[in-house]
Amino acid sequence: MRIGLTGGVASGKSTVTAILESLGAQILDADVLARELVAPGQPALDAIVQHWGSEYLQADGRLDRARLRARVFGDPAARKWLEALLHPQIRQLFLERSQQLQKKQPAAILVWVVPLLVENHYQPLLDQILVVDCPRSLQIARLQQRPGWSAAQIEAVLAAQLDRVQRNAAADYVISNEKDLGGLREAVLVFWNILHKGHGFA
């Protein structure tokens, strides 16, 4: 079974992912795959440097992700260019890694963590869609606590993502992350038990 996990920025996707992994799920994360694609020596990193210049590299030759994030979320055309470069490759890696895992563990529950799952139309590749949800005000408060996030960047990132109502409408199951960690873990356990009992989704 392939479960697609998504949610807005700072909604709690990473925490839910960690809980699911502790329960036995096999995790494939779009951000991890993207980091592989832009590692030193990879064609995607060379393409970024050719397109925008070597100032997007750190002194050790790795991608300056903070600088790139500021660029793409402040420039819709730049974001579209980067997505066109990386998303087809990320999608292909998801498929290849899933096939490898399913050969080793046919009964495994695979969780694809994809921030832009709905926007990039991953639904046909997945069996169920799980959305981690929280209010916009809570997203902003969490981002303000992260280093390197200006108010302008926060607004730009939120504006670039799908509307909360639209994202939730695409879900087979929604987990609300407005309470404490204990409450979130309990909600994930309920979802996990539903999967294993083979019941339908609301």
Coordinates of C-alpha atoms in Angstrom, one line a residue:
M1 CA 0.0 0.0 0.0
R2 CA 1.2 3.5 -0.9
I3 CA 0.1 6.3 1.4
G4 CA 0.7 9.9 0.3
L5 CA 1.5 12.2 3.3
T6 CA 1.1 15.9 2.7
G7 CA 0.3 19.2 4.4
G8 CA 1.1 22.9 4.5
V9 CA 4.5 24.2 5.5
A10 CA 5.1 23.7 9.3
S11 CA 1.9 21.6 9.7
G12 CA 3.8 18.8 11.4
K13 CA 4.5 16.5 8.4
S14 CA 8.0 15.6 9.8
T15 CA 6.6 14.7 13.2
V16 CA 3.9 12.5 11.7
T17 CA 6.4 10.9 9.4
A18 CA 8.6 10.0 12.4
I19 CA 5.7 8.5 14.3
L20 CA 4.6 6.4 11.2
E21 CA 8.2 5.2 10.7
S22 CA 8.4 4.1 14.4
L23 CA 5.2 2.1 13.8
G24 CA 6.8 0.2 10.9
A25 CA 6.0 2.3 7.8
Q26 CA 8.7 2.6 5.1
I27 CA 9.3 6.3 4.4
L28 CA 10.2 8.0 1.1
D29 CA 10.5 11.7 1.5
A30 CA 10.5 14.2 -1.4
D31 CA 12.8 16.6 0.4
V32 CA 15.4 13.8 0.9
L33 CA 15.2 12.8 -2.7
A34 CA 15.5 16.4 -3.8
R35 CA 18.7 16.7 -1.7
E36 CA 20.1 13.7 -3.5
L37 CA 19.4 15.3 -6.8
V38 CA 21.2 18.6 -6.0
A39 CA 24.2 17.0 -4.2
P40 CA 27.6 18.1 -5.5
G41 CA 28.4 16.4 -8.8
Q42 CA 24.7 15.8 -9.7
P43 CA 23.4 17.1 -13.1
A44 CA 20.5 19.0 -11.4
L45 CA 23.0 21.1 -9.3
D46 CA 25.0 21.8 -12.4
A47 CA 21.8 23.0 -14.1
I48 CA 21.0 25.3 -11.2
V49 CA 24.5 26.9 -11.3
Q50 CA 24.4 27.3 -15.0
H51 CA 20.9 28.9 -14.8
W52 CA 21.5 31.3 -11.8
G53 CA 25.2 31.3 -11.2
S54 CA 27.8 30.0 -8.7
E55 CA 26.6 32.4 -6.0
Y56 CA 24.0 29.7 -5.2
L57 CA 26.8 27.4 -4.0
Q58 CA 28.3 27.4 -0.5
A59 CA 32.1 27.4 0.0
D60 CA 32.1 23.6 0.1
G61 CA 30.3 23.3 -3.2
R62 CA 26.9 22.3 -1.8
L63 CA 23.8 24.1 -2.7
D64 CA 22.9 27.2 -0.7
R65 CA 19.4 26.1 0.1
A66 CA 18.4 29.2 2.1
R67 CA 19.4 31.5 -0.8
L68 CA 17.6 29.3 -3.3
R69 CA 14.5 29.3 -1.2
A70 CA 14.5 33.0 -1.0
R71 CA 14.9 33.2 -4.8
V72 CA 12.2 30.8 -5.8
F73 CA 9.5 31.9 -3.3
G74 CA 10.1 35.5 -4.3
D75 CA 9.9 34.9 -8.0
P76 CA 7.0 32.6 -9.4
A77 CA 8.9 32.2 -12.7
A78 CA 12.0 31.0 -10.8
R79 CA 9.9 28.5 -8.8
K80 CA 8.3 27.1 -11.9
W81 CA 11.7 26.6 -13.5
L82 CA 13.0 24.8 -10.5
E83 CA 9.9 22.6 -10.2
A84 CA 10.2 21.7 -13.9
L85 CA 13.8 20.6 -13.3
L86 CA 13.3 18.6 -10.1
H87 CA 9.8 17.3 -9.9
P88 CA 9.9 14.8 -12.8
Q89 CA 13.1 13.4 -11.4
I90 CA 11.7 13.2 -7.8
R91 CA 8.6 11.4 -9.1
Q92 CA 10.8 8.9 -11.0
L93 CA 12.8 8.2 -7.8
F94 CA 9.6 7.7 -5.8
L95 CA 8.5 5.0 -8.3
E96 CA 11.9 3.3 -8.5
R97 CA 12.5 3.2 -4.7
S98 CA 8.9 2.0 -4.1
Q99 CA 9.4 -0.9 -6.6
Q100 CA 12.6 -1.8 -4.8
L101 CA 11.0 -1.8 -1.4
Q102 CA 7.9 -3.7 -2.5
K103 CA 10.1 -6.5 -3.9
K104 CA 11.8 -6.9 -0.6
Q105 CA 8.6 -6.4 1.5
P106 CA 5.5 -7.0 -0.5
A107 CA 3.2 -6.3 2.4
A108 CA 4.9 -3.0 3.5
I109 CA 3.1 0.2 3.9
L110 CA 5.0 2.9 2.0
V111 CA 4.6 6.5 3.0
W112 CA 5.4 9.1 0.3
V113 CA 6.0 12.5 2.0
V114 CA 5.3 15.1 -0.6
P115 CA 4.7 18.7 0.4
L116 CA 3.2 19.6 -3.1
L117 CA 1.4 16.3 -3.5
V118 CA -1.9 17.7 -4.7
E119 CA -0.3 20.5 -6.7
N120 CA 1.8 18.1 -8.7
H121 CA -1.0 15.5 -9.1
Y122 CA 0.5 12.5 -7.3
Q123 CA -2.9 11.1 -6.4
P124 CA -3.1 8.5 -9.3
L125 CA 0.2 6.9 -8.0
L126 CA -1.1 6.4 -4.5
D127 CA -3.7 4.3 -2.7
Q128 CA -4.7 6.9 0.0
I129 CA -3.9 10.5 0.8
L130 CA -3.2 11.6 4.4
V131 CA -3.2 15.3 5.1
V132 CA -1.6 16.8 8.3
D133 CA -3.6 20.0 9.0
C134 CA -3.3 23.0 11.2
P135 CA -4.5 26.6 11.1
R136 CA -2.5 29.2 9.2
S137 CA -1.9 31.2 12.3
L138 CA -0.1 28.2 13.8
Q139 CA 1.9 27.7 10.7
I140 CA 3.1 31.3 10.9
A141 CA 4.0 31.0 14.6
R142 CA 6.0 27.8 14.0
L143 CA 7.9 29.3 11.0
Q144 CA 8.7 32.4 13.0
Q145 CA 10.6 30.1 15.4
R146 CA 12.8 28.7 12.6
P147 CA 16.1 30.5 11.9
G148 CA 16.4 32.3 8.6
W149 CA 12.7 32.8 7.9
S150 CA 11.7 36.4 7.4
A151 CA 8.1 37.6 7.5
A152 CA 8.2 38.2 3.7
Q153 CA 9.4 34.6 3.1
I154 CA 6.8 33.1 5.3
E155 CA 4.0 34.9 3.4
A156 CA 5.5 34.0 0.1
V157 CA 5.7 30.3 1.0
L158 CA 2.2 30.2 2.3
A159 CA 0.9 32.0 -0.8
A160 CA 2.6 29.5 -3.1
Q161 CA 1.0 26.5 -1.4
L162 CA -2.5 25.1 -2.1
D163 CA -5.3 26.6 -0.1
R164 CA -5.9 24.6 3.1
V165 CA -9.6 23.8 2.2
Q166 CA -8.6 22.5 -1.2
R167 CA -5.8 20.3 0.2
N168 CA -8.1 18.8 2.8
A169 CA -10.7 18.2 0.2
A170 CA -8.2 15.9 -1.7
A171 CA -7.6 13.8 1.5
D172 CA -8.9 10.4 2.3
Y173 CA -7.9 11.1 5.9
V174 CA -7.0 14.3 7.8
I175 CA -5.0 14.5 11.0
S176 CA -5.3 17.7 12.9
N177 CA -2.1 19.0 14.5
E178 CA -3.3 21.7 16.8
K179 CA -2.6 20.1 20.2
D180 CA 0.4 18.7 21.9
L181 CA 2.7 15.8 20.7
G182 CA 0.7 13.3 22.7
G183 CA -2.5 14.2 21.0
L184 CA -0.8 14.1 17.6
R185 CA 0.6 10.6 18.3
E186 CA -2.8 9.4 19.4
A187 CA -4.3 10.7 16.1
V188 CA -1.6 8.9 14.1
L189 CA -2.2 5.7 16.0
V190 CA -5.9 5.8 15.1
F191 CA -5.0 6.3 11.4
W192 CA -2.5 3.4 11.6
N193 CA -5.1 1.1 13.2
I194 CA -7.6 1.9 10.5
L195 CA -5.1 0.9 7.9
H196 CA -4.3 -2.4 9.5
K197 CA -8.0 -3.3 10.1
G198 CA -8.7 -2.7 6.4
H199 CA -11.6 -0.4 7.1
G200 CA -12.6 2.3 4.7
F201 CA -11.9 6.0 5.1
A202 CA -14.4 8.6 6.0

